[in-house]
Short mmCIF file of C-alpha atoms and ligand atoms in Angstrom, two decimals:
data_model
loop_
_atom_site.label_atom_id
_atom_site.label_comp_id
_atom_site.label_asym_id
_atom_site.label_seq_id
_atom_site.Cartn_x
_atom_site.Cartn_y
_atom_site.Cartn_z
CA UNK A 1 -67.39 64.72 50.76
CA UNK A 2 -70.18 64.16 53.17
CA UNK A 3 -73.79 64.57 52.20
CA UNK A 4 -74.24 66.87 55.13
CA UNK A 5 -76.84 69.37 56.08
CA UNK A 6 -75.75 72.78 57.26
CA UNK A 7 -78.44 73.91 59.64
CA UNK A 8 -78.89 75.27 63.10
CA UNK A 9 -76.37 73.92 65.51
CA UNK A 10 -78.99 72.23 67.63
CA UNK A 11 -80.06 70.08 64.68
CA UNK A 12 -77.71 67.30 65.61
CA UNK A 13 -79.09 67.03 69.10
CA UNK A 14 -82.56 66.28 67.73
CA UNK A 15 -83.27 62.52 67.67
CA UNK A 16 -84.00 61.09 64.21
CA UNK A 17 -87.57 60.13 63.29
CA UNK A 18 -88.96 57.07 64.98
CA UNK A 19 -88.79 53.83 63.03
CA UNK A 20 -91.07 50.90 63.34
CA UNK A 21 -89.73 47.64 61.87
CA UNK A 22 -87.46 44.72 62.76
CA UNK A 23 -84.15 46.50 62.36
CA UNK A 24 -85.53 49.01 64.78
CA UNK A 25 -83.62 47.70 67.78
CA UNK A 26 -80.17 48.33 66.42
CA UNK A 27 -81.35 51.60 64.96
CA UNK A 28 -82.77 52.73 68.24
CA UNK A 29 -79.52 51.91 69.94
CA UNK A 30 -77.50 53.97 67.47
CA UNK A 31 -80.12 56.70 67.35
CA UNK A 32 -80.02 56.95 71.09
CA UNK A 33 -76.26 56.90 70.90
CA UNK A 34 -76.27 59.79 68.44
CA UNK A 35 -78.62 61.88 70.46
CA UNK A 36 -77.16 61.03 73.83
CA UNK A 37 -73.73 61.49 72.29
CA UNK A 38 -72.29 58.28 73.63
CA UNK A 39 -71.19 55.49 71.33
CA UNK A 40 -69.46 52.32 72.40
CA UNK A 41 -66.70 50.34 70.63
CA UNK A 42 -69.04 47.40 70.04
CA UNK A 43 -66.55 45.53 67.83
CA UNK A 44 -63.67 45.76 70.31
CA UNK A 45 -63.67 42.02 71.14
CA UNK A 46 -63.73 40.96 67.48
CA UNK A 47 -61.04 43.42 66.47
CA UNK A 48 -58.77 42.31 69.33
CA UNK A 49 -59.18 38.65 68.36
CA UNK A 50 -58.43 39.30 64.68
CA UNK A 51 -55.48 41.54 65.62
CA UNK A 52 -53.98 38.76 67.72
CA UNK A 53 -53.66 36.67 64.53
CA UNK A 54 -51.34 39.31 63.19
CA UNK A 55 -49.46 40.54 66.26
CA UNK A 56 -48.46 37.13 67.65
CA UNK A 57 -46.51 36.00 64.53
CA UNK A 58 -45.29 39.56 63.98
CA UNK A 59 -43.62 39.79 67.39
CA UNK A 60 -42.42 36.20 67.06
CA UNK A 61 -40.53 37.19 63.90
CA UNK A 62 -38.99 40.21 65.62
CA UNK A 63 -38.02 38.70 68.96
CA UNK A 64 -37.28 35.03 68.16
CA UNK A 65 -37.08 34.18 64.49
CA UNK A 66 -34.61 36.79 63.27
CA UNK A 67 -31.36 37.88 64.84
CA UNK A 68 -32.11 41.60 65.10
CA UNK A 69 -29.80 44.02 66.95
CA UNK A 70 -30.81 44.58 70.54
CA UNK A 71 -30.92 48.35 70.10
CA UNK A 72 -33.24 48.11 67.11
CA UNK A 73 -35.45 45.63 68.94
CA UNK A 74 -35.63 48.02 71.87
CA UNK A 75 -36.73 50.92 69.63
CA UNK A 76 -39.37 48.77 67.92
CA UNK A 77 -40.63 47.61 71.31
CA UNK A 78 -40.87 51.16 72.70
CA UNK A 79 -42.71 52.21 69.58
CA UNK A 80 -45.05 49.22 69.92
CA UNK A 81 -45.82 50.10 73.55
CA UNK A 82 -46.58 53.71 72.55
CA UNK A 83 -48.72 52.43 69.66
CA UNK A 84 -50.78 50.18 71.94
CA UNK A 85 -51.29 53.14 74.28
CA UNK A 86 -52.44 55.03 71.15
CA UNK A 87 -55.00 52.29 70.50
CA UNK A 88 -56.70 52.86 73.87
CA UNK A 89 -56.42 56.66 73.67
CA UNK A 90 -58.09 56.63 70.24
CA UNK A 91 -60.72 54.24 71.55
CA UNK A 92 -61.46 56.69 74.38
CA UNK A 93 -61.34 59.90 72.29
CA UNK A 94 -63.61 58.87 69.40
CA UNK A 95 -66.86 59.11 71.42
CA UNK A 96 -65.68 62.44 72.85
CA UNK A 97 -64.98 63.87 69.39
CA UNK A 98 -68.25 62.48 68.07
CA UNK A 99 -70.15 64.79 70.38
CA UNK A 100 -68.40 67.89 69.02
CA UNK A 101 -68.61 66.80 65.38
CA UNK A 102 -72.36 66.25 65.61
CA UNK A 103 -72.78 69.63 67.25
CA UNK A 104 -71.16 71.14 64.17
CA UNK A 105 -73.33 69.08 61.81
CA UNK A 106 -70.41 67.04 60.59
CA UNK A 107 -72.29 63.88 59.83
CA UNK A 108 -73.21 61.69 56.87
CA UNK A 109 -76.07 59.37 56.03
CA UNK A 110 -75.33 55.71 55.39
CA UNK A 111 -76.06 55.38 51.67
CA UNK A 112 -75.99 51.58 51.70
CA UNK A 113 -78.84 51.54 54.20
CA UNK A 114 -81.03 54.08 52.42
CA UNK A 115 -84.69 53.23 52.77
CA UNK A 116 -84.27 51.61 56.18
CA UNK A 117 -84.39 53.34 59.57
CA UNK A 118 -80.63 53.01 59.84
CA UNK A 119 -80.25 55.03 56.65
CA UNK A 120 -81.78 58.10 58.24
CA UNK A 121 -79.41 58.27 61.17
CA UNK A 122 -76.85 61.05 61.33
CA UNK A 123 -73.55 59.19 61.48
CA UNK A 124 -70.72 61.41 62.76
CA UNK A 125 -68.12 61.93 60.05
CA UNK A 126 -64.42 62.97 59.96
CA UNK A 127 -63.31 60.77 62.86
CA UNK A 128 -59.99 60.53 61.03
CA UNK A 129 -59.11 63.74 62.83
CA UNK A 130 -58.85 61.84 66.13
CA UNK A 131 -56.72 59.09 64.61
CA UNK A 132 -54.47 61.64 62.91
CA UNK A 133 -53.90 63.70 66.05
CA UNK A 134 -53.17 60.68 68.27
CA UNK A 135 -50.80 59.35 65.60
CA UNK A 136 -48.90 62.64 65.38
CA UNK A 137 -48.54 62.95 69.15
CA UNK A 138 -47.14 59.41 69.36
CA UNK A 139 -44.79 59.90 66.43
CA UNK A 140 -43.47 63.17 67.89
CA UNK A 141 -43.01 61.70 71.38
CA UNK A 142 -41.24 58.66 69.98
CA UNK A 143 -38.34 60.80 68.77
CA UNK A 144 -37.15 61.28 72.32
CA UNK A 145 -36.77 57.52 72.67
CA UNK A 146 -34.99 56.87 69.43
CA UNK A 147 -33.14 59.75 67.89
CA UNK A 148 -30.19 61.75 69.05
CA UNK A 149 -30.16 65.44 68.20
CA UNK A 150 -27.51 65.03 65.49
CA UNK A 151 -29.28 62.15 63.79
CA UNK A 152 -29.59 62.47 60.01
CA UNK A 153 -32.93 60.76 60.28
CA UNK A 154 -34.36 63.55 62.38
CA UNK A 155 -34.76 65.96 59.45
CA UNK A 156 -36.54 63.50 57.19
CA UNK A 157 -38.59 62.06 60.04
CA UNK A 158 -39.90 65.49 60.98
CA UNK A 159 -40.44 66.48 57.37
CA UNK A 160 -42.51 63.30 56.99
CA UNK A 161 -44.55 64.27 60.05
CA UNK A 162 -45.13 67.77 58.68
CA UNK A 163 -46.38 66.29 55.40
CA UNK A 164 -48.72 63.93 57.24
CA UNK A 165 -49.93 66.79 59.45
CA UNK A 166 -50.48 69.00 56.39
CA UNK A 167 -52.46 66.18 54.78
CA UNK A 168 -54.65 65.81 57.86
CA UNK A 169 -55.34 69.55 57.74
CA UNK A 170 -56.24 69.48 54.04
CA UNK A 171 -58.37 66.35 54.53
CA UNK A 172 -60.25 68.12 57.29
CA UNK A 173 -60.70 71.18 55.08
CA UNK A 174 -62.12 68.86 52.42
CA UNK A 175 -64.53 67.28 54.89
CA UNK A 176 -65.75 70.67 56.07
CA UNK A 177 -65.78 72.64 52.82
CA UNK A 178 -66.66 69.92 50.30
CA UNK A 179 -63.83 70.63 47.89
CA UNK A 180 -64.55 69.88 44.18
CA UNK A 181 -63.29 66.51 42.96
CA UNK A 182 -60.52 67.72 40.66
CA UNK A 183 -59.10 70.07 43.32
CA UNK A 184 -59.25 67.18 45.78
CA UNK A 185 -56.89 65.23 43.54
CA UNK A 186 -54.21 67.88 43.92
CA UNK A 187 -54.32 68.31 47.70
CA UNK A 188 -51.82 65.51 48.44
CA UNK A 189 -49.22 67.04 46.11
CA UNK A 190 -49.36 70.21 48.24
CA UNK A 191 -49.17 68.24 51.47
CA UNK A 192 -46.15 66.31 50.20
CA UNK A 193 -44.12 69.51 49.70
CA UNK A 194 -42.39 69.54 53.14
CA UNK A 195 -41.07 66.03 52.55
CA UNK A 196 -40.03 66.76 48.97
CA UNK A 197 -38.10 69.86 50.04
CA UNK A 198 -36.31 68.12 52.90
CA UNK A 199 -35.57 64.86 51.09
CA UNK A 200 -31.90 64.28 50.44
CA UNK A 201 -31.77 60.51 50.31
CA UNK A 202 -31.51 57.96 47.52
CA UNK A 203 -32.84 58.92 44.14
CA UNK A 204 -32.34 55.57 42.44
CA UNK A 205 -34.77 53.11 40.98
CA UNK A 206 -33.23 49.65 40.48
CA UNK A 207 -34.20 48.04 37.20
CA UNK A 208 -35.07 44.34 37.69
CA UNK A 209 -32.40 42.15 36.06
CA UNK A 210 -34.63 40.56 33.40
CA UNK A 211 -35.50 44.07 32.17
CA UNK A 212 -31.95 45.41 32.14
CA UNK A 213 -31.19 44.09 28.63
CA UNK A 214 -34.20 46.02 27.29
CA UNK A 215 -33.76 49.20 29.31
CA UNK A 216 -30.00 49.30 28.86
CA UNK A 217 -29.17 50.36 32.43
CA UNK A 218 -29.07 48.59 35.78
CA UNK A 219 -29.92 51.53 37.95
CA UNK A 220 -31.89 54.59 37.03
CA UNK A 221 -30.66 57.40 39.19
CA UNK A 222 -33.19 60.19 38.97
CA UNK A 223 -31.08 62.52 41.02
CA UNK A 224 -27.48 62.46 39.92
CA UNK A 225 -27.23 60.77 36.54
CA UNK A 226 -25.01 63.02 34.47
CA UNK A 227 -23.76 60.70 31.80
CA UNK A 228 -20.79 59.86 34.01
CA UNK A 229 -20.33 57.62 37.00
CA UNK A 230 -19.51 60.12 39.71
CA UNK A 231 -22.87 59.74 41.41
CA UNK A 232 -22.41 56.01 41.48
CA UNK A 233 -18.95 56.26 42.99
CA UNK A 234 -20.17 58.56 45.73
CA UNK A 235 -23.02 56.24 46.48
CA UNK A 236 -20.73 53.22 46.54
CA UNK A 237 -18.59 54.90 49.14
CA UNK A 238 -21.59 55.88 51.18
CA UNK A 239 -23.46 52.59 51.23
CA UNK A 240 -20.54 50.31 52.02
CA UNK A 241 -22.50 47.27 50.93
CA UNK A 242 -20.24 44.39 50.09
CA UNK A 243 -18.70 46.27 47.18
CA UNK A 244 -22.04 46.54 45.47
CA UNK A 245 -24.76 49.07 45.19
CA UNK A 246 -27.84 47.54 46.68
CA UNK A 247 -31.48 48.02 45.95
CA UNK A 248 -34.82 46.51 46.58
CA UNK A 249 -36.15 44.67 43.57
CA UNK A 250 -39.74 43.70 44.32
CA UNK A 251 -38.92 42.59 47.79
CA UNK A 252 -35.67 41.04 46.65
CA UNK A 253 -32.49 42.53 47.93
CA UNK A 254 -30.17 42.31 44.99
CA UNK A 255 -26.65 43.60 44.85
CA UNK A 256 -25.55 44.72 41.41
CA UNK A 257 -21.97 44.43 40.42
CA UNK A 258 -20.38 47.87 40.61
CA UNK A 259 -18.46 47.57 37.34
CA UNK A 260 -21.58 46.42 35.59
CA UNK A 261 -23.45 49.27 37.18
CA UNK A 262 -20.92 51.88 36.15
CA UNK A 263 -20.83 50.52 32.63
CA UNK A 264 -24.60 50.60 32.55
CA UNK A 265 -24.70 54.17 33.73
CA UNK A 266 -21.94 55.11 31.30
CA UNK A 267 -24.12 53.85 28.50
CA UNK A 268 -26.38 56.86 29.00
CA UNK A 269 -25.78 59.57 26.43
CA UNK A 270 -23.26 62.19 27.47
CA UNK A 271 -24.97 65.31 28.76
CA UNK A 272 -28.05 63.31 29.74
CA UNK A 273 -29.07 65.18 32.85
CA UNK A 274 -31.83 64.16 35.18
CA UNK A 275 -31.99 66.29 38.27
CA UNK A 276 -33.35 65.33 41.66
CA UNK A 277 -36.62 67.01 40.84
CA UNK A 278 -37.64 64.05 38.66
CA UNK A 279 -37.36 61.77 41.65
CA UNK A 280 -39.26 64.33 43.69
CA UNK A 281 -41.95 64.38 41.02
CA UNK A 282 -42.12 60.60 41.35
CA UNK A 283 -42.47 60.97 45.13
CA UNK A 284 -45.21 63.57 44.72
CA UNK A 285 -47.13 61.38 42.28
CA UNK A 286 -46.83 58.43 44.66
CA UNK A 287 -48.34 60.54 47.44
CA UNK A 288 -51.19 61.65 45.14
CA UNK A 289 -51.84 58.04 44.13
CA UNK A 290 -51.73 56.48 47.60
CA UNK A 291 -54.05 59.05 49.15
CA UNK A 292 -56.63 59.20 46.38
CA UNK A 293 -56.62 55.47 45.71
CA UNK A 294 -57.66 54.78 49.31
CA UNK A 295 -60.25 57.54 49.19
CA UNK A 296 -61.98 56.17 46.09
CA UNK A 297 -61.87 52.52 47.22
CA UNK A 298 -64.45 53.34 49.85
CA UNK A 299 -68.08 53.70 50.75
CA UNK A 300 -68.67 50.39 52.58
CA UNK A 301 -68.69 50.22 56.37
CA UNK A 302 -65.17 49.34 57.49
CA UNK A 303 -63.56 49.37 54.05
CA UNK A 304 -61.40 52.49 54.43
CA UNK A 305 -60.02 51.59 57.86
CA UNK A 306 -59.97 47.87 56.98
CA UNK A 307 -57.85 48.23 53.84
CA UNK A 308 -55.45 50.47 55.76
CA UNK A 309 -55.12 47.90 58.55
CA UNK A 310 -54.49 45.08 56.06
CA UNK A 311 -51.92 47.05 54.05
CA UNK A 312 -50.20 48.35 57.18
CA UNK A 313 -49.89 44.77 58.47
CA UNK A 314 -48.34 43.67 55.16
CA UNK A 315 -45.88 46.57 55.28
CA UNK A 316 -44.85 45.66 58.85
CA UNK A 317 -44.22 42.01 57.95
CA UNK A 318 -42.28 43.10 54.88
CA UNK A 319 -40.17 45.49 56.98
CA UNK A 320 -39.34 42.85 59.57
CA UNK A 321 -38.39 40.28 56.93
CA UNK A 322 -36.16 42.79 55.18
CA UNK A 323 -34.46 43.78 58.45
CA UNK A 324 -34.02 40.14 59.41
CA UNK A 325 -32.53 39.18 56.07
CA UNK A 326 -30.16 42.13 55.76
CA UNK A 327 -26.81 42.96 57.28
CA UNK A 328 -26.67 46.47 55.86
CA UNK A 329 -27.20 48.96 58.73
CA UNK A 330 -28.49 51.72 56.45
CA UNK A 331 -30.99 49.40 54.82
CA UNK A 332 -32.18 48.11 58.19
CA UNK A 333 -32.57 51.65 59.47
CA UNK A 334 -34.74 52.57 56.47
CA UNK A 335 -37.11 49.68 57.21
CA UNK A 336 -37.08 50.42 60.95
CA UNK A 337 -38.08 53.98 60.08
CA UNK A 338 -41.10 52.55 58.30
CA UNK A 339 -42.01 50.39 61.32
CA UNK A 340 -41.90 53.43 63.62
CA UNK A 341 -44.62 55.13 61.56
CA UNK A 342 -46.69 52.10 60.53
CA UNK A 343 -47.12 50.57 64.00
CA UNK A 344 -49.01 53.62 65.34
CA UNK A 345 -50.92 53.87 62.05
CA UNK A 346 -52.08 50.27 62.45
CA UNK A 347 -53.12 50.45 66.11
CA UNK A 348 -54.97 53.76 65.81
CA UNK A 349 -56.72 52.48 62.66
CA UNK A 350 -57.76 49.33 64.53
CA UNK A 351 -59.28 51.51 67.25
CA UNK A 352 -61.20 53.42 64.59
CA UNK A 353 -62.35 50.11 63.09
CA UNK A 354 -63.96 49.21 66.44
CA UNK A 355 -66.52 51.94 65.69
CA UNK A 356 -66.43 51.92 61.90
CA UNK A 357 -66.97 48.20 61.22
CA UNK A 358 -70.45 47.19 60.03
CA UNK A 359 -72.83 48.67 61.10
CA UNK A 360 -70.77 51.85 61.39
CA UNK A 361 -71.47 54.21 64.22
CA UNK A 362 -68.88 56.65 62.84
CA UNK A 363 -67.51 57.50 59.38
CA UNK A 364 -63.81 58.10 58.85
CA UNK A 365 -64.02 61.07 56.48
CA UNK A 366 -61.50 62.20 53.88
CA UNK A 367 -59.33 63.32 56.79
CA UNK A 368 -58.63 59.66 57.50
CA UNK A 369 -58.28 58.35 53.93
CA UNK A 370 -55.80 61.12 53.07
CA UNK A 371 -53.92 60.70 56.34
CA UNK A 372 -53.60 56.92 55.91
CA UNK A 373 -52.58 57.19 52.25
CA UNK A 374 -50.00 59.88 52.94
CA UNK A 375 -48.48 57.94 55.85
CA UNK A 376 -48.03 54.85 53.69
CA UNK A 377 -46.61 56.89 50.80
CA UNK A 378 -44.13 58.52 53.17
CA UNK A 379 -42.91 55.21 54.60
CA UNK A 380 -42.62 53.75 51.10
CA UNK A 381 -40.46 56.67 50.03
CA UNK A 382 -38.26 56.95 53.12
CA UNK A 383 -38.11 53.18 53.62
CA UNK A 384 -37.01 52.84 49.96
CA UNK A 385 -39.62 50.25 49.06
CA UNK A 386 -42.01 52.28 46.95
CA UNK A 387 -42.14 49.55 44.24
CA UNK A 388 -43.16 46.94 46.80
CA UNK A 389 -45.66 49.40 48.24
CA UNK A 390 -47.37 49.64 44.87
CA UNK A 391 -47.69 45.86 44.82
CA UNK A 392 -49.36 46.05 48.24
CA UNK A 393 -51.77 48.57 46.68
CA UNK A 394 -52.83 46.17 43.92
CA UNK A 395 -56.61 46.29 44.63
CA UNK A 396 -56.39 50.09 44.80
CA UNK A 397 -54.46 50.14 41.50
CA UNK A 398 -57.18 47.95 39.96
CA UNK A 399 -59.90 50.21 41.35
CA UNK A 400 -58.07 53.25 40.01
CA UNK A 401 -57.77 51.71 36.52
CA UNK A 402 -61.48 50.87 36.54
CA UNK A 403 -62.19 54.47 37.61
CA UNK A 404 -60.17 56.19 34.86
CA UNK A 405 -63.04 56.50 32.33
CA UNK A 406 -65.18 58.30 34.90
CA UNK A 407 -62.41 60.27 36.58
CA UNK A 408 -61.15 61.52 33.22
CA UNK A 409 -64.63 62.77 32.38
CA UNK A 410 -65.12 60.34 29.48
CA UNK A 411 -68.18 58.96 31.25
CA UNK A 412 -70.36 60.80 33.75
CA UNK A 413 -68.94 60.57 37.27
CA UNK A 414 -71.73 60.81 39.87
CA UNK A 415 -71.05 62.16 43.36
CA UNK A 416 -71.21 58.64 44.82
CA UNK A 417 -70.28 55.58 42.76
CA UNK A 418 -71.76 53.08 45.16
CA UNK A 419 -73.84 49.91 44.58
CA UNK A 420 -77.63 49.91 44.64
CA UNK A 421 -79.14 48.91 47.98
CA UNK A 422 -82.38 46.96 48.21
CA UNK A 423 -84.06 47.76 51.55
CA UNK A 424 -86.31 44.70 51.23
CA UNK A 425 -83.52 42.11 51.03
CA UNK A 426 -80.74 44.17 52.62
CA UNK A 427 -78.46 43.21 49.71
CA UNK A 428 -76.31 45.29 47.38
CA UNK A 429 -76.34 45.05 43.58
CA UNK A 430 -73.48 46.24 41.37
CA UNK A 431 -74.02 49.30 39.18
CA UNK A 432 -72.23 50.32 35.97
CA UNK A 433 -69.91 52.68 37.86
CA UNK A 434 -66.29 51.66 37.42
CA UNK A 435 -65.21 50.54 40.88
CA UNK A 436 -63.87 47.33 42.32
CA UNK A 437 -66.84 47.25 44.69
CA UNK A 438 -69.27 47.15 41.74
CA UNK A 439 -67.07 44.72 39.79
CA UNK A 440 -67.12 42.26 42.69
CA UNK A 441 -70.90 42.50 42.93
CA UNK A 442 -71.23 41.93 39.19
CA UNK A 443 -68.95 38.87 39.45
CA UNK A 444 -70.27 37.34 42.67
CA UNK A 445 -73.91 38.45 42.56
CA UNK A 446 -75.84 40.27 45.26
CA UNK A 447 -74.13 40.46 48.63
CA UNK A 448 -74.68 42.05 52.00
CA UNK A 449 -72.49 45.07 52.80
CA UNK A 450 -70.57 43.17 55.47
CA UNK A 451 -69.88 40.14 53.24
CA UNK A 452 -68.77 42.38 50.40
CA UNK A 453 -66.37 44.26 52.67
CA UNK A 454 -64.94 40.99 53.99
CA UNK A 455 -64.54 39.69 50.43
CA UNK A 456 -62.68 42.84 49.36
CA UNK A 457 -60.39 42.70 52.39
CA UNK A 458 -59.80 38.98 51.78
CA UNK A 459 -58.88 39.81 48.20
CA UNK A 460 -56.42 42.42 49.45
CA UNK A 461 -54.81 39.87 51.79
CA UNK A 462 -54.55 37.36 48.94
CA UNK A 463 -52.90 39.88 46.62
CA UNK A 464 -50.30 40.50 49.34
CA UNK A 465 -49.60 36.78 49.66
CA UNK A 466 -49.45 36.31 45.90
CA UNK A 467 -47.17 39.30 45.42
CA UNK A 468 -44.77 38.00 48.08
CA UNK A 469 -44.81 34.62 46.32
CA UNK A 470 -44.11 36.29 42.97
CA UNK A 471 -41.26 38.24 44.57
CA UNK A 472 -39.70 34.97 45.76
CA UNK A 473 -40.25 33.30 42.36
CA UNK A 474 -38.71 36.25 40.53
CA UNK A 475 -35.78 36.23 42.92
CA UNK A 476 -35.16 32.54 42.26
CA UNK A 477 -35.33 33.21 38.52
CA UNK A 478 -32.78 35.98 38.97
CA UNK A 479 -30.48 33.69 40.87
CA UNK A 480 -30.69 31.12 38.10
CA UNK A 481 -30.02 33.67 35.36
CA UNK A 482 -27.61 36.01 37.08
CA UNK A 483 -23.84 35.95 37.08
CA UNK A 484 -23.32 34.15 40.37
CA UNK A 485 -20.30 36.08 41.54
CA UNK A 486 -21.87 39.48 41.21
CA UNK A 487 -25.37 39.18 42.57
CA UNK A 488 -26.05 38.59 46.20
CA UNK A 489 -29.67 37.68 46.62
CA UNK A 490 -31.70 37.63 49.78
CA UNK A 491 -35.20 36.49 48.91
CA UNK A 492 -38.06 37.07 51.28
CA UNK A 493 -38.51 34.31 53.79
C1 UD1 B 1 -65.38 58.84 47.20
C2 UD1 B 1 -65.85 58.20 45.90
C3 UD1 B 1 -67.36 58.05 45.89
C4 UD1 B 1 -67.78 57.23 47.10
C5 UD1 B 1 -67.29 57.88 48.37
C6 UD1 B 1 -67.60 57.00 49.56
C7 UD1 B 1 -64.95 58.53 43.68
C8 UD1 B 1 -64.62 59.48 42.61
N1 UD1 B 1 -65.45 59.05 44.80
O1 UD1 B 1 -65.88 60.17 47.20
O2 UD1 B 1 -67.76 57.38 44.72
O3 UD1 B 1 -69.20 57.14 47.15
O4 UD1 B 1 -65.86 58.07 48.31
O5 UD1 B 1 -66.83 57.27 50.67
O6 UD1 B 1 -64.77 57.34 43.53
N2 UD1 B 1 -70.53 56.54 53.12
C9 UD1 B 1 -71.42 55.51 53.34
N3 UD1 B 1 -70.93 54.39 53.94
C10 UD1 B 1 -69.63 54.26 54.32
C11 UD1 B 1 -68.75 55.33 54.08
C12 UD1 B 1 -69.24 56.46 53.48
O7 UD1 B 1 -72.59 55.59 53.01
O8 UD1 B 1 -69.25 53.22 54.87
C13 UD1 B 1 -71.08 57.78 52.52
C14 UD1 B 1 -71.65 58.68 53.61
O9 UD1 B 1 -72.76 59.36 53.10
C15 UD1 B 1 -70.53 59.63 53.86
C16 UD1 B 1 -69.95 59.76 52.47
O10 UD1 B 1 -70.05 58.47 51.88
O11 UD1 B 1 -70.97 60.85 54.37
C17 UD1 B 1 -68.50 60.18 52.48
O12 UD1 B 1 -68.14 60.40 51.19
P1 UD1 B 1 -66.80 61.19 50.88
O13 UD1 B 1 -65.66 60.53 51.54
O14 UD1 B 1 -66.98 62.61 51.20
O15 UD1 B 1 -66.74 60.95 49.31
P2 UD1 B 1 -65.52 61.20 48.36
O16 UD1 B 1 -64.26 60.89 49.02
O17 UD1 B 1 -65.64 62.55 47.74
MG1 MG B 2 -63.80 60.00 50.95
#
């Protein structure tokens, strides 16, 4: 939560104390901005250039490289147009909201600039509320372009939106009320309830082939496994996938022979009952992880919005490749569903980044980190690629593992686990707190805040590339080891 002062409402309108050194110019500009309540998206040009590197190949894949159904292409295009409109709306609304947030003393001080004039500026916090609201409006409007009233997707789509909306509300409550850390951890499980209650989709986790001999089953169905094969038969009828039951194995679409699958399921002890609630528990835990892992991999200008933009881009590319490589309508629809939610998430986050990149003139707040995490958890669940999603979250997983000793209370967990800033050099030094940010500083030595953020985002991009490469390597290994007649493989391209 924000280190925020609760004082008289006119406190925010007061200009910060005058500074007198070199960095004064930039400070004055932001100070004036804060007091005059007008900030400008100073990084707009840079963000647009960097975004072009992603969007050009992305649209090339959709419109030229893959043979994607015209109707699906049309829906993706409409969603993209709405999302780009969302970019400009967010860009316009952030300065407007800033004015109101400062009036209510919703601001934070930039800890990594403490001791410099910039460190004493009141930086408006909780701008995630703007991103969240624009996102929800776009996602709700988009339904009229894509779904018919009897669509099965409508229920889950709206349940997903309710969960995201609930998460935005709880994130905002956290930003305003400063909820204790352990309570904070539980908020996403409450927000996920609407989706968990409405969910009636797949409840299977496909066991990767090399592990099947150890686990003893090919598919773990957390919803309908009863020690018999009825659930499998129903599913086989429903999926109509080349006589196989298909799943996503680390980005690899792998059909598993139905007889093998039934035999595998039959090998479960009779009376072994796992109800759908176990899968729902898994979904709830995924939501808790995604939201909190983004929230604790934070504290550098641009890191929260930056990691979301990078991960959202990876998800979009993954979705397009899966759609392009598949001929299963249900599977394609699941990935299209993900695109419909991730495109607006990406563009609105990029708009936020125009203000939040170093040096930040706004902070995103827990409203944003929870909103972004919940949206990605939801698309992972409903797009049926939660395993792949966790691979995309590798830096966050690493940061979470490093954090366990402090989060569990084994070591003292201070309010902020950020590096030490030296106002003389303007560089950050790693502390003993267990975070990826500190680990990088310990490994690479002192760095400026901007360089460190770029390094962490570069690391995230690399982990995405490596994980895609591993997925392809594993898929090739599977092809070599698998019974050729029974396993149809479609590796990522
Ligand atoms: C989580 C982390 C905490 C980290 C904080 C930074 C855990 C258990 N908690 O706490 O260690 O310090 O996020 O967001 O790992 N801030 C900056 N620069 C930025 C962004 C934020 O200085 O670029 C500071 C500002 O003072 C801002 C505050 O962090 O007001 C926001 O912190 P908040 O999101 O409320 O912290 P938590 O999510 O509780
Ligand atoms: Mg936070």
